[in-house]
Coordinates of C-alpha atoms and ligand atoms in Angstrom, one line a residue:
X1 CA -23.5 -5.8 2.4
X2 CA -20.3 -7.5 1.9
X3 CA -22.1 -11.2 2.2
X4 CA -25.2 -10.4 0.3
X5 CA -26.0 -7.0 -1.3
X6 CA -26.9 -6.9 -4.8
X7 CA -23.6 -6.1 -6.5
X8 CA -24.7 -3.4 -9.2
X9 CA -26.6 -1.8 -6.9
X10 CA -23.8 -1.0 -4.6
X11 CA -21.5 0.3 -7.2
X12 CA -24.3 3.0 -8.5
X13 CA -24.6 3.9 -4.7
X14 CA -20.6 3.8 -4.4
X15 CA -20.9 5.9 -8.0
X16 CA -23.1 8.3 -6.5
X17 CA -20.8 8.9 -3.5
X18 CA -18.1 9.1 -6.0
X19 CA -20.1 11.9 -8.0
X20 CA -20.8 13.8 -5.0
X21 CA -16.9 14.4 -3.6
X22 CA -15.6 14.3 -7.9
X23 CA -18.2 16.0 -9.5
X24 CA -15.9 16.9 -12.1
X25 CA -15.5 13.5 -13.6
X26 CA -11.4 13.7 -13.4
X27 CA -9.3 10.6 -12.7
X28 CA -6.1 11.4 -11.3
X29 CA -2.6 9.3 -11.0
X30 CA 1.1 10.5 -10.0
X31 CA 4.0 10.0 -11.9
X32 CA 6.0 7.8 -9.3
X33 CA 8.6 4.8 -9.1
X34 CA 8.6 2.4 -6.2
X35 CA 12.5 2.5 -4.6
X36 CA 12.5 -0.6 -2.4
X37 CA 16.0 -0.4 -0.8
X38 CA 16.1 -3.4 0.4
X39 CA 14.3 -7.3 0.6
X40 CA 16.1 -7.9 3.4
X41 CA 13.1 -8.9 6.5
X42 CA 13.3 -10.3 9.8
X43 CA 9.2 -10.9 9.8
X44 CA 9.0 -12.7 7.2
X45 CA 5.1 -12.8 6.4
X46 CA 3.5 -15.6 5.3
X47 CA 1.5 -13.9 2.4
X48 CA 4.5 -12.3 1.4
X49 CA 6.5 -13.1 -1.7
X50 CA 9.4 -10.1 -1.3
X51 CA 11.2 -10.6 1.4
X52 CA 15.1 -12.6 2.2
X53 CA 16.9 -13.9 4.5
X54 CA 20.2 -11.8 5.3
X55 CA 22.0 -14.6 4.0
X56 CA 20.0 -15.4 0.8
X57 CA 21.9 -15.3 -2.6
X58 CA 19.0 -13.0 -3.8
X59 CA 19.1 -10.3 -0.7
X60 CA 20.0 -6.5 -1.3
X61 CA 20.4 -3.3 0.1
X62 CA 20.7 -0.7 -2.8
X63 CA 23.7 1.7 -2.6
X64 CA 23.3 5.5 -3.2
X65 CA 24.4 5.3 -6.6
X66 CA 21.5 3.1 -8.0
X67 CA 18.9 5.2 -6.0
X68 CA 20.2 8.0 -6.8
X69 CA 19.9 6.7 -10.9
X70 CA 16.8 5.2 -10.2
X71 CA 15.4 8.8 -9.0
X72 CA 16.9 10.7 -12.1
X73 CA 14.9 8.6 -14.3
X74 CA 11.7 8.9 -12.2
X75 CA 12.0 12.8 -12.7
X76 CA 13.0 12.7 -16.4
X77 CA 9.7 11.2 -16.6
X78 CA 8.2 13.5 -15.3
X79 CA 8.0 12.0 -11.5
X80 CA 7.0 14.0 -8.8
X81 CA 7.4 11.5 -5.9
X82 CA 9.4 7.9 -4.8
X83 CA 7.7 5.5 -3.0
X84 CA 10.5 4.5 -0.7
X85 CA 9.5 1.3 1.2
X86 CA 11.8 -1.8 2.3
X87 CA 11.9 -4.9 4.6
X88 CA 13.1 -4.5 8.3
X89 CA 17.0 -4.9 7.3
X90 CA 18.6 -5.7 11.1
X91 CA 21.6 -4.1 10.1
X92 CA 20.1 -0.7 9.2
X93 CA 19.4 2.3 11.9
X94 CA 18.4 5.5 12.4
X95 CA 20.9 7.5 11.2
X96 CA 20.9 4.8 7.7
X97 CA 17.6 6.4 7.3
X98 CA 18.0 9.9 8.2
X99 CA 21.2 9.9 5.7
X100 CA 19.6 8.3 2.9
X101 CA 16.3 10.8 3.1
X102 CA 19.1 14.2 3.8
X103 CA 21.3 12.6 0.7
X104 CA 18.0 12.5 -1.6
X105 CA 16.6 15.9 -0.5
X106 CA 20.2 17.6 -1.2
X107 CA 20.0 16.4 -4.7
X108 CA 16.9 16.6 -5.6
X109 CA 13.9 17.8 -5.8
X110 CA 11.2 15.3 -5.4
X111 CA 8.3 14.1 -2.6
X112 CA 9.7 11.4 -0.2
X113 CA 6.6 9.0 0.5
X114 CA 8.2 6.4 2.3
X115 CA 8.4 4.1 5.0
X116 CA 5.2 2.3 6.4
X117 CA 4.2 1.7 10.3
X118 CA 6.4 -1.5 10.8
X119 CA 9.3 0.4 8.9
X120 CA 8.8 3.2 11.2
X121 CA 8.4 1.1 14.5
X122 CA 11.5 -1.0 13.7
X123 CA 13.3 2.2 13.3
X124 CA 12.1 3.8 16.4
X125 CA 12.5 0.7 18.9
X126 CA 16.1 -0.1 17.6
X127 CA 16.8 3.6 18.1
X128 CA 15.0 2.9 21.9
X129 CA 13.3 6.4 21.1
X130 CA 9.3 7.5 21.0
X131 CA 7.4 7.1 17.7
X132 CA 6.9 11.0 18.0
X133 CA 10.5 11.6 18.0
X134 CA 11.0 8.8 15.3
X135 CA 8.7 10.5 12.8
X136 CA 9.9 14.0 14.0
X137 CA 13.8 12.6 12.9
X138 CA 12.7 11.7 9.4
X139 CA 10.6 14.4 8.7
X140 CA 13.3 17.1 9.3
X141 CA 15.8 14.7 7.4
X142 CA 13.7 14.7 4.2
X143 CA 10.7 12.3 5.0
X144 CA 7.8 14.3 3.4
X145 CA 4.5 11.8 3.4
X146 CA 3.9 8.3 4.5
X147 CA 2.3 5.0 2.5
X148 CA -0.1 3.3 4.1
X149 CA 1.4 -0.3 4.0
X150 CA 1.5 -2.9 6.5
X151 CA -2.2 -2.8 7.2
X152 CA -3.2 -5.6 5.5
X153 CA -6.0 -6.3 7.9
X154 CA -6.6 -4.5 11.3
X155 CA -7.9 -7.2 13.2
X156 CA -5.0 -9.1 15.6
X157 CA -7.2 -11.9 14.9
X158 CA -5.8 -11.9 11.5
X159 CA -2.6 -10.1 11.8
X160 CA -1.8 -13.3 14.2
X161 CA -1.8 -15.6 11.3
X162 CA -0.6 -13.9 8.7
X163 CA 2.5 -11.8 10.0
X164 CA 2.6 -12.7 13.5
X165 CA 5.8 -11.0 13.7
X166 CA 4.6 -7.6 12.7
X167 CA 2.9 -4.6 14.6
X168 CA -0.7 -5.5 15.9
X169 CA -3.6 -2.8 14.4
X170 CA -3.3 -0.8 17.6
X171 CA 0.4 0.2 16.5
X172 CA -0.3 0.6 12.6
X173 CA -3.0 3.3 14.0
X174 CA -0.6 5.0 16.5
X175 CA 1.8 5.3 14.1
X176 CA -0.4 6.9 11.7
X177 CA -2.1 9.0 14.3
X178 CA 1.3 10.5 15.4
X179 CA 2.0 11.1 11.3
X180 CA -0.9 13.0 11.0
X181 CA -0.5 14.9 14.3
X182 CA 3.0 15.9 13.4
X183 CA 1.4 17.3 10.2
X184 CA 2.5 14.6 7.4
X185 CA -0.7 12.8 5.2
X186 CA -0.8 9.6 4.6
X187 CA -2.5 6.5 3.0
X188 CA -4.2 3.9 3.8
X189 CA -4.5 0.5 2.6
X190 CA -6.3 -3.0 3.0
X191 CA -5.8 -6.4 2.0
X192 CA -8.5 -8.5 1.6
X193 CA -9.3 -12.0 -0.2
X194 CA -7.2 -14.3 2.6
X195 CA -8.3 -15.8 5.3
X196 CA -10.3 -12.8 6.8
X197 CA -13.8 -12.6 7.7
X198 CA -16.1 -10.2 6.3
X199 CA -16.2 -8.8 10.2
X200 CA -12.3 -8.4 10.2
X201 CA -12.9 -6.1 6.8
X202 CA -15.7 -3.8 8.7
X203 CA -13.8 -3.6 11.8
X204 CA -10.3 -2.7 9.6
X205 CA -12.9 0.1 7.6
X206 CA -14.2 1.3 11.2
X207 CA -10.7 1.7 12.9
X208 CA -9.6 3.6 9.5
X209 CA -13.1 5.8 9.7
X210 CA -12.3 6.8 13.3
X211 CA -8.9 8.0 12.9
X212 CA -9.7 10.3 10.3
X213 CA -12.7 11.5 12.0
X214 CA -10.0 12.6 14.5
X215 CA -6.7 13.5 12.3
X216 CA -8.0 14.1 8.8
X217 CA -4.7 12.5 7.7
X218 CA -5.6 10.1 5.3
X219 CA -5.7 11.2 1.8
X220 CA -6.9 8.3 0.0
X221 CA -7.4 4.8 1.0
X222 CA -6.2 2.0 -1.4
X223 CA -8.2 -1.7 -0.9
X224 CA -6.1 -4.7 -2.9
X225 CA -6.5 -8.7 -2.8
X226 CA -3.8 -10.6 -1.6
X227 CA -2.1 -11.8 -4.3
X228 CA -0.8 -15.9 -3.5
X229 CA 1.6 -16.6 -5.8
X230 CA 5.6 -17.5 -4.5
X231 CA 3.5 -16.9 -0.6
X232 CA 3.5 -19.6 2.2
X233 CA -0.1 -18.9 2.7
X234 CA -1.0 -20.1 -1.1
X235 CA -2.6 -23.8 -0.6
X236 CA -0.1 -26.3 -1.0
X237 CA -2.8 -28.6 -2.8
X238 CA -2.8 -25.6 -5.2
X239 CA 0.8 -25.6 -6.0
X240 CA 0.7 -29.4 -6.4
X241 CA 2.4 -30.3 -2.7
X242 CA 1.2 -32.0 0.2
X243 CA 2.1 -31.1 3.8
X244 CA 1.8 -29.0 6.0
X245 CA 3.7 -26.0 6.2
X246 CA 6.1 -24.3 8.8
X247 CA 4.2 -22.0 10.3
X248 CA 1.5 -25.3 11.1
X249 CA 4.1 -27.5 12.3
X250 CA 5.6 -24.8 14.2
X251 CA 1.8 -24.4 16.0
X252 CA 0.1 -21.9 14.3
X253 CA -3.1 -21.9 12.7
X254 CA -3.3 -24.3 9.6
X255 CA -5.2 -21.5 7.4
X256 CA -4.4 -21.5 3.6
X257 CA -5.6 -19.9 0.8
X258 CA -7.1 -21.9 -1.6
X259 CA -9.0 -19.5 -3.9
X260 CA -7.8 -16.2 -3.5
X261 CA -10.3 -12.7 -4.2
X262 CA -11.9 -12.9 -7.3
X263 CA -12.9 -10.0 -9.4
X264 CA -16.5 -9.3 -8.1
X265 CA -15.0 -9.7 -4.8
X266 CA -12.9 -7.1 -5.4
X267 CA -15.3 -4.3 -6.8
X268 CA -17.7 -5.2 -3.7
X269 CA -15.0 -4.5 -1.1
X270 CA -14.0 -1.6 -3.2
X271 CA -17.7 -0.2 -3.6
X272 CA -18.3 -0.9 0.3
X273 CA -14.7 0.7 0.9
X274 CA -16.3 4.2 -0.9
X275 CA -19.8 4.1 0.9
X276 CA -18.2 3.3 4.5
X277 CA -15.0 5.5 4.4
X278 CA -17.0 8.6 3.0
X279 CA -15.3 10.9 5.2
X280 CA -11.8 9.6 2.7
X281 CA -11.7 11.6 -0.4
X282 CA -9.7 9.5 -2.3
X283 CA -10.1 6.0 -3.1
X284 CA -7.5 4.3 -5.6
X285 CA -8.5 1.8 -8.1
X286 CA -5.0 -1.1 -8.1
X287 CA -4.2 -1.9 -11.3
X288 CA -1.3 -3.2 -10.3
X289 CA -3.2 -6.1 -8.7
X290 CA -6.2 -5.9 -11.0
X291 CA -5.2 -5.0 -14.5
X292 CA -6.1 -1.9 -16.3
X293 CA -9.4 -3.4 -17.4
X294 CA -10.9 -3.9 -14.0
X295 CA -9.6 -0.8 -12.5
X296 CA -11.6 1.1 -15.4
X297 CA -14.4 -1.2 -14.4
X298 CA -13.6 0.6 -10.3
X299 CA -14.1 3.7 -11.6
X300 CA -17.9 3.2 -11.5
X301 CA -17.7 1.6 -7.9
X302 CA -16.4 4.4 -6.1
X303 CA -12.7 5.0 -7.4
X304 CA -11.6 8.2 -8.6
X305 CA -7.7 7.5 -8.4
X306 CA -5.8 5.5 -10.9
X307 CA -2.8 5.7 -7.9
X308 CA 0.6 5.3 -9.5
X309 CA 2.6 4.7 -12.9
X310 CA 5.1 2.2 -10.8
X311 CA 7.3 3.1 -13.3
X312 CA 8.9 0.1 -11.0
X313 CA 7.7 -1.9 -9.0
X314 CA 8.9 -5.2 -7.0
X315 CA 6.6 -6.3 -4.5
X316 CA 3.8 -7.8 -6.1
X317 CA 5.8 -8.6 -9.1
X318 CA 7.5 -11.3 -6.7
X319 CA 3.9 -12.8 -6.7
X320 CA 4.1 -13.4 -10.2
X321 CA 1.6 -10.8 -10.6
X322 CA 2.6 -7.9 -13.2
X323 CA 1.3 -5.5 -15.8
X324 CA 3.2 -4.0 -17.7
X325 CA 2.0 -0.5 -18.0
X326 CA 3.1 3.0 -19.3
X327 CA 1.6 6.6 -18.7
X328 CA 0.3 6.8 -21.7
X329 CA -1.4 3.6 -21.1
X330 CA -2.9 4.8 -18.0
X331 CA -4.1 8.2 -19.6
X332 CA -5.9 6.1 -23.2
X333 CA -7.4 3.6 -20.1
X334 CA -9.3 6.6 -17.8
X335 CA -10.2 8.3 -20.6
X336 CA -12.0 5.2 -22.5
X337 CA -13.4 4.9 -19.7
X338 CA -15.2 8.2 -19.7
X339 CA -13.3 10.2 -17.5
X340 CA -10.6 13.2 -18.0
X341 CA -7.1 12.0 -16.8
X342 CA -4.9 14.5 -14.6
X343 CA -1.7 14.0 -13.1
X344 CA -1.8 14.6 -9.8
X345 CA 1.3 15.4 -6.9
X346 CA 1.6 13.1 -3.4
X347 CA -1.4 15.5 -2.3
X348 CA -3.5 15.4 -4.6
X349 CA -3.1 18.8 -6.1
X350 CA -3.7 18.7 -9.8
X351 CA -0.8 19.3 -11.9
X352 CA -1.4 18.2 -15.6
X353 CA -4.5 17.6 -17.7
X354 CA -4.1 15.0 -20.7
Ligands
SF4_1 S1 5.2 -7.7 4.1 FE1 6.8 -6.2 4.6 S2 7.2 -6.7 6.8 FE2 6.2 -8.5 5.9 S3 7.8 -9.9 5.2 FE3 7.2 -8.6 3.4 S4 8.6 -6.9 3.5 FE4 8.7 -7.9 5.5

């Protein structure tokens, strides 16, 4: 299917599956601001465009004041949840964490959804404690639902190439597994359209499918291209350099991206994404990678979730990638496009029709 099925035909089946689990033809999206504390990261991954050295000029750590601003204005407009996500900051511990999450919740009111499996392993082996107790730490401190970053691809085959630093597929999953086990949903992600194989994206979609066959943790699973801009792994010919790069000379694999996911691409991984992860309700459309215009197009191959407003959002935008979107865009797009938006909270409860 993913070399070779007729494209059209998989999005009416993708539509149909859709149709089945939303039969009510909503679109949903939360009101939400990405907080990314800091850009500080010691694994610097080559198809990442956000991360700094320690040392860099451009490095930060926000202080409590500007999260705590950045929150106010997330709930004046109407925000229901932060997206708290950062680089692996050497100088940040445990108790860094659980302070910032207790200082948030005693202010406000709002849904944490933060820190992703190679935050939460970083935190947990500097700390020399179990993931279990790790995840147990931050939930009591404020930590209320989990993104489902740092999968990029489950395949170590991959993962070896393009972060070699980070956690291998078996620790995204244990981390996840242990989230749901404690109780706390989560997301999932992929990204596609680098220098996987169309293997690597079935056995990423398998090891997703079996987990929630066994925890029922995911709430919605989010497929985006890698986006090359400002990224070691963008071709050099492409940016107009020759050479090779670090990571080559320093013995790694010599794998670049030359041509990065193209839109069909995209709505074939996301159409296969709906038919093979049936047992997901949610699947998000990512306008932040694809534009408003082709996530309406996703909505007929298999998403029913618009995701976020991003009311910020930094991480792609260091690609050179960025939309600039409001709410109100978001509700006109879903509903030219035939469907009734709703705002929706971290869980997917409804909360406002438009
Ligand atoms: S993707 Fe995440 S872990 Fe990798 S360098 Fe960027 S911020 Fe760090």
């Amino acid at each position: 299917m993913l070399r070779s099925a007729d494209l059209l035909e998989l999005g009416v089946n993708a539509d149909e599956i859709r149709k089945k689990l939303h039969p009510e033809s909503i679109v949903t999206f939360v009101v939400d601001r990405n907080i990314n504390y800091t850009n500080v990261c010691i694994n610097k991954c080559r198809f990442c465009a956000f991360w700094r050295d320690a040392d860099s000029p451009e490095a930060y750590l926000l202080d409590k004041d500007t999260l705590f601003k950045k929150i106010e204005e997330t709930i004046a407009l109407g925000g229901t949840q932060i997206l708290l996500q950062g680089g692996l900051h050497p100088s940040l511990n445990i108790d860094y964490y659980k302070d910032l999450l207790r200082s948030i919740k005693e202010r406000f009111e709002i849904n944490i959804h933060g820190f992703s499996p190679p935050e939460i392993c970083y935190i947990a082996d500097s700390a020399d404690i179990t993931l279990r107790e790790t995840l147990g730490l931050l939930n009591e401190a404020g930590l209320d639902s989990m993104p489902g970053g740092g999968a990029e691809i489950l395949s170590d085959r991959v993962r070896e190439i393009l972060s070699p630093k980070k956690i291998r597929s078996a620790r995204w999953l244990e981390v996840m597994e242990t989230a749901h086990t404690l109780g706390m949903k989560t997301t999932a992600t992929m990204m596609f359209g680098s220098i996987e194989k169309p293997e690597d994206i079935i056995i990423h979609l398998d090891s997703i499918r079996e987990l929630q066959d066994r925890t029922g943790g995911f709430t919605a699973f989010i497929p985006w291209s890698f986006q090359p801009g400002n990224t070691e792994l963008k071709n050099k010919k492409a940016q107009g350099k020759t050479g090779k790069d670090k990571a080559y000379k320093a013995g790694n694999l010599p794998e670049t991206v030359e041509y990065p996911a193209t839109a069909v691409d995209y709505l074939r991984v996301l159409a296969i994404s709906r038919i093979y992860l049936d047992n997901i309700e949610n699947i998000q459309a990512s306008w932040v990678t694809q534009g408003l215009k082709m996530a309406q197009v996703a909505l007929r191959f298999g998403a029913n979730d618009f995701g976020s407003t991003m009311i910020e959002e930094n991480v792609v935008a260091s690609t050179g990638v960025s939309y600039c979107v409001s709410k109100e865009d978001i509700v006109c797009a879903i509903r030219s496009a035939g469907f009734k938006p709703v705002q929706r909270d971290t869980c997917y409860n409804l909360i406002r029709e438009y």
